[in-house]
Short mmCIF file of C-alpha atoms in Angstrom, two decimals:
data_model
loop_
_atom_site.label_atom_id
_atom_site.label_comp_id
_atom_site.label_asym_id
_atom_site.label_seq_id
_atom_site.Cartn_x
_atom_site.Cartn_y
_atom_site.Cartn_z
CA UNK A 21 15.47 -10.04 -31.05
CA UNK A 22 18.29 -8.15 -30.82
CA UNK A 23 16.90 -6.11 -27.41
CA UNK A 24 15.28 -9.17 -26.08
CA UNK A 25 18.72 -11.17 -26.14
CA UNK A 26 20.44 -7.92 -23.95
CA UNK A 27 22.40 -6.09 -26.92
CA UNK A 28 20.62 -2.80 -27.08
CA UNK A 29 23.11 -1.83 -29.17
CA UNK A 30 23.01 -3.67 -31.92
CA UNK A 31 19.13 -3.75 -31.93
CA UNK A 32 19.91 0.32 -32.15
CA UNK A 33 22.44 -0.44 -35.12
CA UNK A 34 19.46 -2.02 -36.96
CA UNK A 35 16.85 0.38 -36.37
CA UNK A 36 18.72 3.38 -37.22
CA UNK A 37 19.62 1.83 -40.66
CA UNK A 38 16.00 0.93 -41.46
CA UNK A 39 14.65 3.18 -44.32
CA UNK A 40 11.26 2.95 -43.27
CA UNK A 41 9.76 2.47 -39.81
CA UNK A 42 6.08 0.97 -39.17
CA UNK A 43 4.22 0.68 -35.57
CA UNK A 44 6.17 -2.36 -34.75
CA UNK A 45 9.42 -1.49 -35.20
CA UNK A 46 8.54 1.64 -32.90
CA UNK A 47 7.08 -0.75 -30.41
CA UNK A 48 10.16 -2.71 -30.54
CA UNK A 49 13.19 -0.58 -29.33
CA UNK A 50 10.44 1.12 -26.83
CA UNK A 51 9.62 -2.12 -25.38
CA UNK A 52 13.65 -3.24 -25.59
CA UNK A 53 14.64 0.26 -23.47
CA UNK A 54 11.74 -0.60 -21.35
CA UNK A 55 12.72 -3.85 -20.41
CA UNK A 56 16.25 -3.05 -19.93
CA UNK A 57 14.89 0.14 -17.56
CA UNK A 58 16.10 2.83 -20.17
CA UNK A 59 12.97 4.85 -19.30
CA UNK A 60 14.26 8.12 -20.85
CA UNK A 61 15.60 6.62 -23.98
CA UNK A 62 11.76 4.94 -24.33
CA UNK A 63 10.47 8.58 -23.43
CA UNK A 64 12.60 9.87 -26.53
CA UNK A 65 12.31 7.51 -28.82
CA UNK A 66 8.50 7.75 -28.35
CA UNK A 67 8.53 11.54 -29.15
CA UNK A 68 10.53 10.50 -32.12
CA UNK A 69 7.61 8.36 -33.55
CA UNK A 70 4.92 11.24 -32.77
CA UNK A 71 7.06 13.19 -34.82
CA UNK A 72 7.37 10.98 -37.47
CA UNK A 73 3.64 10.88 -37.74
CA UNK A 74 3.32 7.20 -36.03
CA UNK A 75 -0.05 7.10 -33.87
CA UNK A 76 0.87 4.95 -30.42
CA UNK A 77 -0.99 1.93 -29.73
CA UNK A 78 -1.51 0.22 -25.89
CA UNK A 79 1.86 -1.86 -26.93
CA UNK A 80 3.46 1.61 -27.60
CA UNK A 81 2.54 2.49 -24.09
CA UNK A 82 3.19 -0.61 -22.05
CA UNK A 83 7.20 -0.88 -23.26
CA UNK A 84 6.76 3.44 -22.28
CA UNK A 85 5.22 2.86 -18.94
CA UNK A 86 7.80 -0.42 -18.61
CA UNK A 87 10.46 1.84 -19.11
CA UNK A 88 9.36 4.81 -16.50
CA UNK A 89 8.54 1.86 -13.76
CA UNK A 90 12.04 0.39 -13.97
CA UNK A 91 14.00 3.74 -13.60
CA UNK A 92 11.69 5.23 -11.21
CA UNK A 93 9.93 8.08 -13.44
CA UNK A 94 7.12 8.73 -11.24
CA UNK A 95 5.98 11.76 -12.79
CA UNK A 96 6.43 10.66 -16.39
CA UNK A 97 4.28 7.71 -16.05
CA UNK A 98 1.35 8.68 -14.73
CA UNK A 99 1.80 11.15 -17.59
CA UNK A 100 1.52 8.99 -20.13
CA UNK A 101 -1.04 7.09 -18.56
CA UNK A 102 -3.23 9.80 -18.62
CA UNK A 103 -2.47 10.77 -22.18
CA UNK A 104 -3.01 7.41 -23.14
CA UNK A 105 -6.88 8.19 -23.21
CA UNK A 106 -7.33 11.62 -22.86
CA UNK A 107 -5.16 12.84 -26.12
CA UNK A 108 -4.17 9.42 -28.05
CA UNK A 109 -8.17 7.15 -27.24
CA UNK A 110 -6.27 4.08 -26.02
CA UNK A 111 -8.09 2.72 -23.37
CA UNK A 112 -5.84 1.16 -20.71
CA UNK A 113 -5.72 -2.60 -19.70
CA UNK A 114 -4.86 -4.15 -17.03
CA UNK A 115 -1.05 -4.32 -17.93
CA UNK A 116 -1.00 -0.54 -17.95
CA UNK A 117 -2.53 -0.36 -14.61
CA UNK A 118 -0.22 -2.74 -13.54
CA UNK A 119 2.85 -0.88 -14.42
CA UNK A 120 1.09 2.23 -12.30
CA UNK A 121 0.74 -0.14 -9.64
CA UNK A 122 4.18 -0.93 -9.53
CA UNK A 123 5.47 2.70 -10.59
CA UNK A 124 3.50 3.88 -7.23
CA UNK A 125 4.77 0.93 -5.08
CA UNK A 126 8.16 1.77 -6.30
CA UNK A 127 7.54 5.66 -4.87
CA UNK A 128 6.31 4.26 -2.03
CA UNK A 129 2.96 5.55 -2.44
CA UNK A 130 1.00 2.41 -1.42
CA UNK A 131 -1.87 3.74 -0.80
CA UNK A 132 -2.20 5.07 -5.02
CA UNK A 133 -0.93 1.59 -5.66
CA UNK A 134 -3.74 -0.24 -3.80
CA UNK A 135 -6.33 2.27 -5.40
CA UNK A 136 -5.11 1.50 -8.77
CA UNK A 137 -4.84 -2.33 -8.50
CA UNK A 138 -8.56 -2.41 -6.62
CA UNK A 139 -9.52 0.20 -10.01
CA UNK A 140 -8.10 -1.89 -12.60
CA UNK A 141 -10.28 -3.20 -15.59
CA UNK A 142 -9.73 -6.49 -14.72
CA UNK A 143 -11.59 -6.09 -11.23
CA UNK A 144 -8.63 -6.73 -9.51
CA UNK A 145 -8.65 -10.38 -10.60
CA UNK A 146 -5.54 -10.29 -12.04
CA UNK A 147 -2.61 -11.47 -9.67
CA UNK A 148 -0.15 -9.65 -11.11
CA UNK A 149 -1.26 -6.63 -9.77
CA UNK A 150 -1.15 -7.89 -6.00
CA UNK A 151 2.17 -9.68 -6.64
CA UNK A 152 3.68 -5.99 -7.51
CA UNK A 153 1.59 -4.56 -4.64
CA UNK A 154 3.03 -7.21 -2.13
CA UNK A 155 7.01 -6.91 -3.71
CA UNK A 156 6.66 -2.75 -3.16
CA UNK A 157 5.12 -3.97 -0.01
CA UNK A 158 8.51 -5.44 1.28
CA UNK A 159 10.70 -2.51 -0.12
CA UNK A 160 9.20 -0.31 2.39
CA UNK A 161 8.53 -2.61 5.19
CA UNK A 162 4.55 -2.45 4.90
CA UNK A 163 3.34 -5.25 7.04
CA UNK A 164 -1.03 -4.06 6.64
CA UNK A 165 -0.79 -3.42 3.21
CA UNK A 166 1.65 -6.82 2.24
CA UNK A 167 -0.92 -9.09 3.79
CA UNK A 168 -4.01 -7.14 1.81
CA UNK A 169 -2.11 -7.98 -1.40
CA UNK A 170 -1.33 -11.46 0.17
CA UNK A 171 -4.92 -12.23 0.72
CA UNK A 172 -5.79 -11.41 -2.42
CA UNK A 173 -3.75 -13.56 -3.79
CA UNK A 174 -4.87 -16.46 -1.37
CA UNK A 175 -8.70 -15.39 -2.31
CA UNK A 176 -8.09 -16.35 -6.30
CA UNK A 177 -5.67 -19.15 -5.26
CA UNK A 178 -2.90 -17.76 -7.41
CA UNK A 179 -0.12 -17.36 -4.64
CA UNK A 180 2.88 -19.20 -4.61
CA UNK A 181 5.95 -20.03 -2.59
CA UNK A 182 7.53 -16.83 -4.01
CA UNK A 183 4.51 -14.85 -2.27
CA UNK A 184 4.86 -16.83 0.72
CA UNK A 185 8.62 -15.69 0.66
CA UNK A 186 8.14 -11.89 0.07
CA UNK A 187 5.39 -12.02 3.25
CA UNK A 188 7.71 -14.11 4.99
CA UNK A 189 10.59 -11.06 4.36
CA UNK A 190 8.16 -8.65 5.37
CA UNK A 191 7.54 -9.90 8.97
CA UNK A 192 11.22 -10.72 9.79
CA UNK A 193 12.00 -7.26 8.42
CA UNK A 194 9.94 -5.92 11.29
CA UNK A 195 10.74 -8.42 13.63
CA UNK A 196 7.60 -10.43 13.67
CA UNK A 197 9.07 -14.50 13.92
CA UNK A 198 4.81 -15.80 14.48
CA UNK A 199 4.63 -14.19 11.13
CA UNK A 200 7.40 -15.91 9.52
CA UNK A 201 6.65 -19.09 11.16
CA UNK A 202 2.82 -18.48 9.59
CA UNK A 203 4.31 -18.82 6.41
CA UNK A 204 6.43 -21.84 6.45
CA UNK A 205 3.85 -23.67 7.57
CA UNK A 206 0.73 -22.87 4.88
CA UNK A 207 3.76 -23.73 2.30
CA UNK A 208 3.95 -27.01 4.43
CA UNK A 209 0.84 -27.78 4.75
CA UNK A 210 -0.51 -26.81 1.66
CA UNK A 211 2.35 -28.40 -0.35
CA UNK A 212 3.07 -25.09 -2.03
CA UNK A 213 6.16 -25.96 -4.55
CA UNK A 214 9.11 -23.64 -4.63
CA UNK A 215 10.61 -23.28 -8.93
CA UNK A 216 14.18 -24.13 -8.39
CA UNK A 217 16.41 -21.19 -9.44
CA UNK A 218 18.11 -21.58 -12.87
CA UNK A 219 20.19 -19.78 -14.84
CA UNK A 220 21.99 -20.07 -17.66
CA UNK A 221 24.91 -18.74 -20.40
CA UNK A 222 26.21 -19.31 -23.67
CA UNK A 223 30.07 -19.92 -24.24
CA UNK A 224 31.18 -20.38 -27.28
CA UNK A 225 28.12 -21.57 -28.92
CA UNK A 226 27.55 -24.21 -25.67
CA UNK A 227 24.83 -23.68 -23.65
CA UNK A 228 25.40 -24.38 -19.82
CA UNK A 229 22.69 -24.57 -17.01
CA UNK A 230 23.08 -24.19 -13.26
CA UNK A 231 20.72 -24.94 -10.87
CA UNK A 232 21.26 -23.83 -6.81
CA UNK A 233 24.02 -25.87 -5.45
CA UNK A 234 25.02 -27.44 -8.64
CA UNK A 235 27.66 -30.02 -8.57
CA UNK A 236 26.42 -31.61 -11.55
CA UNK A 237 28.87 -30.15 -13.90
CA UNK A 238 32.00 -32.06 -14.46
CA UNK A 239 33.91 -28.83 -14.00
CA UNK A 240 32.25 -28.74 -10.60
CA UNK A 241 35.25 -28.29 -8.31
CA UNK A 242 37.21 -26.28 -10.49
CA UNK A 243 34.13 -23.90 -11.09
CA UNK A 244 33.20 -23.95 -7.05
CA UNK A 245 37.47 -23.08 -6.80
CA UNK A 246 36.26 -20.41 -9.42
CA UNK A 247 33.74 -19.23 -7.21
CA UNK A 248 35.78 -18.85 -4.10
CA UNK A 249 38.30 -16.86 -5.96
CA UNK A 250 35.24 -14.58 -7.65
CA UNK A 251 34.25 -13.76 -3.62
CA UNK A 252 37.81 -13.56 -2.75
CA UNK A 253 38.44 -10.60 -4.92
CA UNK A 254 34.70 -9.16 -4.53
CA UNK A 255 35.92 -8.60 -1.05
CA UNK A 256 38.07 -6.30 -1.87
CA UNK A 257 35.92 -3.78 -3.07
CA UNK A 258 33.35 -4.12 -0.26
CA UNK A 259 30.28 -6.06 0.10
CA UNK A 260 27.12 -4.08 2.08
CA UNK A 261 25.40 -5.96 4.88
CA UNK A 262 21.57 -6.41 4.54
CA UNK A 263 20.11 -9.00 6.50
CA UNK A 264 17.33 -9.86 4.37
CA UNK A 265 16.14 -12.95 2.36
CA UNK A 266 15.37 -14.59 6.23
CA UNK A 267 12.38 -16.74 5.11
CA UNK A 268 15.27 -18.53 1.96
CA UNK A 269 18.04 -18.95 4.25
CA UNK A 270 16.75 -21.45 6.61
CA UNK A 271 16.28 -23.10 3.66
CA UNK A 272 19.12 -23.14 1.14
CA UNK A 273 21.14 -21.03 2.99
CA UNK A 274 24.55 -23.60 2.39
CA UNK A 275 23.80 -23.37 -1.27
CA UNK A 276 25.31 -20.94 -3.85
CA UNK A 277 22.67 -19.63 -5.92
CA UNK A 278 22.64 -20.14 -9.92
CA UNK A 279 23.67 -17.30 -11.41
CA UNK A 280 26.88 -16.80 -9.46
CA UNK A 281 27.69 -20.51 -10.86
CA UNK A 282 27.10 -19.40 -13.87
CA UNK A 283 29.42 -15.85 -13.62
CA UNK A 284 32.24 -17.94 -11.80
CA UNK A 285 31.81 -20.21 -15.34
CA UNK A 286 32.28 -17.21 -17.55
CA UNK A 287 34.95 -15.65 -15.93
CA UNK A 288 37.06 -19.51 -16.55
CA UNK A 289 35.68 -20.02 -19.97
CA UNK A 290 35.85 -16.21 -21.65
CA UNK A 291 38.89 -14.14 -22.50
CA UNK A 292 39.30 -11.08 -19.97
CA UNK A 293 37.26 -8.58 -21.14
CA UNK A 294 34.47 -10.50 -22.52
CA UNK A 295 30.96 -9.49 -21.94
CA UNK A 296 28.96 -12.53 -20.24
CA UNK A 297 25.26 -12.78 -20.84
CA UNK A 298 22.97 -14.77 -18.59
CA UNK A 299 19.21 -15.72 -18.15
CA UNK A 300 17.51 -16.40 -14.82
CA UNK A 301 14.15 -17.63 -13.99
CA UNK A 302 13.88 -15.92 -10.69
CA UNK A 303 14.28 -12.94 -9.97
CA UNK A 304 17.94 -11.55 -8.48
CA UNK A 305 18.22 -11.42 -5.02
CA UNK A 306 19.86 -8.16 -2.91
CA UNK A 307 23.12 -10.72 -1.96
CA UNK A 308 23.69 -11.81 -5.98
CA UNK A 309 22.65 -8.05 -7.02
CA UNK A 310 24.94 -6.74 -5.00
CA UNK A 311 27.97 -9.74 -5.66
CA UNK A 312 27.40 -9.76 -9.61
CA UNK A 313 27.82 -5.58 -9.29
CA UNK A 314 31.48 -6.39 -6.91
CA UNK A 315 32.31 -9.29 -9.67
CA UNK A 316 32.13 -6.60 -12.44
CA UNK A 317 34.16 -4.21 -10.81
CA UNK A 318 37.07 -6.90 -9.39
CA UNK A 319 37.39 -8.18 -13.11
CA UNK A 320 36.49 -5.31 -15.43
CA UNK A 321 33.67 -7.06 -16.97
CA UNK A 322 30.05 -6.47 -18.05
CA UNK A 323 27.72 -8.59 -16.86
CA UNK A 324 24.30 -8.90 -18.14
CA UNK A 325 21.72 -10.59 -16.16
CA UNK A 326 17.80 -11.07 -17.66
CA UNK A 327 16.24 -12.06 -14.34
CA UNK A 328 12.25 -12.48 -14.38
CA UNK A 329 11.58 -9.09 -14.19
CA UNK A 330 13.81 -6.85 -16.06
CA UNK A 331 18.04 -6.86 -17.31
CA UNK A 332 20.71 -5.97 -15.58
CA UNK A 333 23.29 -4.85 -16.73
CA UNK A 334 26.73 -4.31 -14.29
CA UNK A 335 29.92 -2.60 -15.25
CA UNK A 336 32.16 -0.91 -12.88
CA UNK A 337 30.11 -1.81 -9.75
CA UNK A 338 27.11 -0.47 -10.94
CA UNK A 339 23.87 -1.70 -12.06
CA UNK A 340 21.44 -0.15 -14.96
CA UNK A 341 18.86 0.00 -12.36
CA UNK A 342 20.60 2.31 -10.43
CA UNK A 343 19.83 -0.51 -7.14
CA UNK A 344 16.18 0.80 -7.63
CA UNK A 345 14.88 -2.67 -7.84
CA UNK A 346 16.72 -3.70 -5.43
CA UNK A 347 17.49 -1.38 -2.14
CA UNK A 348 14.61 -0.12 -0.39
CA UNK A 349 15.97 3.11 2.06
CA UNK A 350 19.74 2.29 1.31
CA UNK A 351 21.34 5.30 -1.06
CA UNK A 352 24.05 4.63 -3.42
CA UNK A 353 26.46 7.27 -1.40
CA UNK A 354 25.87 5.46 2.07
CA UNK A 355 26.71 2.10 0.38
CA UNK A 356 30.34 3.32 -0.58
CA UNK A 357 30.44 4.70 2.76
CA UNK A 358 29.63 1.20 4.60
CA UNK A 359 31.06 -1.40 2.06
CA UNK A 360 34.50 -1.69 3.53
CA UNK A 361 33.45 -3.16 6.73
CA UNK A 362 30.33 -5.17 5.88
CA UNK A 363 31.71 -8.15 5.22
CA UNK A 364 29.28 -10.32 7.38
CA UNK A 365 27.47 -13.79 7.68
CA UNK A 366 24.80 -13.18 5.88
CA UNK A 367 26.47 -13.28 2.79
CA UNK A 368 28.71 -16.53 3.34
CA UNK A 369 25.62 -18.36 3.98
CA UNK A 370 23.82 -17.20 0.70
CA UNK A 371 26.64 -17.68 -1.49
CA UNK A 372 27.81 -20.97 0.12
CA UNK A 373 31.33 -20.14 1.67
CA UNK A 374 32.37 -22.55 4.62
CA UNK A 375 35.63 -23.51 6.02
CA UNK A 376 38.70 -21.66 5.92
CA UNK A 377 37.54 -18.97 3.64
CA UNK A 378 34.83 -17.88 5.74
CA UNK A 379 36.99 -18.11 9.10
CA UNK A 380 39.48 -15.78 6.97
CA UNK A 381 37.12 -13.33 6.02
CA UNK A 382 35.19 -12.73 9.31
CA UNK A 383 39.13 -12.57 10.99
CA UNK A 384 39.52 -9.48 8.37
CA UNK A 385 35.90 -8.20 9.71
CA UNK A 386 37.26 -8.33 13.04
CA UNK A 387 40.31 -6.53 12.24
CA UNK A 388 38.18 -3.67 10.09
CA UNK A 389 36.35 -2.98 13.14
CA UNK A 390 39.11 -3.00 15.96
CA UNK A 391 41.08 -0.78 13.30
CA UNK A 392 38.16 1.59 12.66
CA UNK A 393 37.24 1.62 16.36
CA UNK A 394 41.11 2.39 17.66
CA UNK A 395 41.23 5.20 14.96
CA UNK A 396 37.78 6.25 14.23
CA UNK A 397 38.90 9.41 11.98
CA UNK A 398 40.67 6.87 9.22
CA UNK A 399 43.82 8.64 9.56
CA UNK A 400 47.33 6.54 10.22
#
């Protein structure tokens, strides 16, 4: 419960003062690291329960393969995958093959991912398989393989506006508009519904929900003021251009997305210092990814987001998953580098600014360029 609701460490606190230890409480804090991508701690705590004479079951190995998926531990999974039959005779389902899928996507290694999902004991019926393929797809810009995953998604009827989305991102990542149009109209004409984005926090025993755009709050204008403020002093630490998210501009790009409703909340409801915790249906975008990590630096705050895939958890401009979910050819180093002067568009229409804020900041855009350009070394 304790892992599930974002505080590893109290769900640690428990388990270490456990005198016994069965199968499920193993399963547990491996599936609570995995979740939260702690893939190391799940590798360790795994080798713990060998050595306390625990056999691993497939639950044992889905949190482990969870785990080395989320922080990237190529090697380490396909490890354990293969042990998972060849040492410990737990055959592999279709979840396991899914986190392979995505643990190969992830390296870009499409090509192992597409063998795997077309391999899988499901037959390849199962659409969470081609919904990883097609995400890992759009991280590195894979146009042939992102419509082979599409169509197999369109062949079992199981895509969704989301997939239409992520195809969408893929052509206007390489330029292709036909593409993009292609997929605004089949969720036209097919009536595909898009889940509104929600998210959600607890204060003080009160439970608040934001939708995109909210103004249904009776706080509204003082939390929107909030908001401002929040991107105000995000700013100042940097912000990195990436023109992405194309295909969910056009559509809501004047409206703020949930979860940075929901921080702006926190930050006017909690003491400073106070850890905010916060549940979203969708999955986090690069712009709110990379705002919520500038939030927790410009206030000293954790931040703990359980999006549909995975947490996050932000402290100090970081995230737990080390951008890996996130950033597709963009390195951590090159971000510091850029941040100061990336300021752009993109990222006023996705979080909503207009007016007088946004003419301020692209002025101070203007003047980070003509100043970098008039003294390129960064000297005075």
């Amino acid at each position: 419960m304790y892992a599930k609701c974002g505080s590893l460490e109290k769900a640690r606190h428990v388990f270490d003062r456990m005198p016994s230890r069965d199968i499920f409480t193993w399963n547990s804090m491996i599936a609570g690291l995995g979740i939260h991508g702690r893939g190391e701690e799940a590798i360790a705590f795994f080798e713990r329960m060998l050595v306390a004479g625990v056999k691993p079951n497939a639950i044992s190995f889905l949190g482990l393969l969870m785990g080395c998926s989320h922080q990237g531990l190529v090697d380490e999974g396909l490890k354990y995958f293969e042990l998972m039959s060849s040492e410990f005779c737990v055959k592999p389902d279709v979840k396991h093959y899914g986190c392979i899928v995505d643990i190969y996507g992830r390296a870009g290694k499409l090509e192992r991912a597409l063998e795997f999902a077309n391999n899988s004991p499901s037959n390849s019926n199962d659409p969470v398989l081609w919904r990883t393929l097609l995400s890992a797809s759009k991280i590195h810009k894979n146009v042939e393989m992102g419509e082979i995953a599409f169509e197999n998604l369109v062949g079992m009827s199981a895509h969704n506006a989301g997939d239409c989305a992520l195809l969408a991102d893929i052509y206007s990542n390489v330029g292709d508009s036909n593409g993009v149009s292609r997929m605004r109209k089949m969720v036209k004409d097919h009536g595909i519904k898009t889940a509104p984005g929600w998210s959600w926090i607890e204060v003080c025993g009160d439970v608040r929900k934001f939708v995109v755009g909210d103004t249904s709050h009776p706080d509204a204008k003082v939390i929107y003021k909030k908001l401002k403020e929040m991107i105000g002093r995000a700013a100042s630490v940097g912000l990195l251009e990436e023109d992405s998210c194309k295909f969910s501009k056009e559509e809501n790009g004047r409206e703020c997305h949930s979860e940075m409703l929901a921080i702006a909340y926190g930050l006017m409801r909690t003491p400073e210092g106070t850890s905010l915790r916060i549940v979203k249906n969708l999955r986090v975008c690069k712009e709110c990814h990379l705002m919520t990590k500038m939030v927790s630096k410009a206030y000293s705050r954790e931040i703990i987001v359980r999006d549909r895939v995975r947490f996050h958890h932000f402290k100090d401009g970081s995230c737990s998953c080390k951008d890996f979910c996130i950033w597709d050819d963009i390195v951590v180093e090159e971000f510091e580098v850029k941040c100061p002067r990336q300021w752009r568009s993109a990222k006023y229409a996705i979080l909503g600014l207009e007016g007088g804020h946004f003419k301020r900041m692209q002025a101070q855009d203007r003047c980070l360029e003509t100043r970098k350009n008039t003294n390129p070394s960064g000297g005075v």
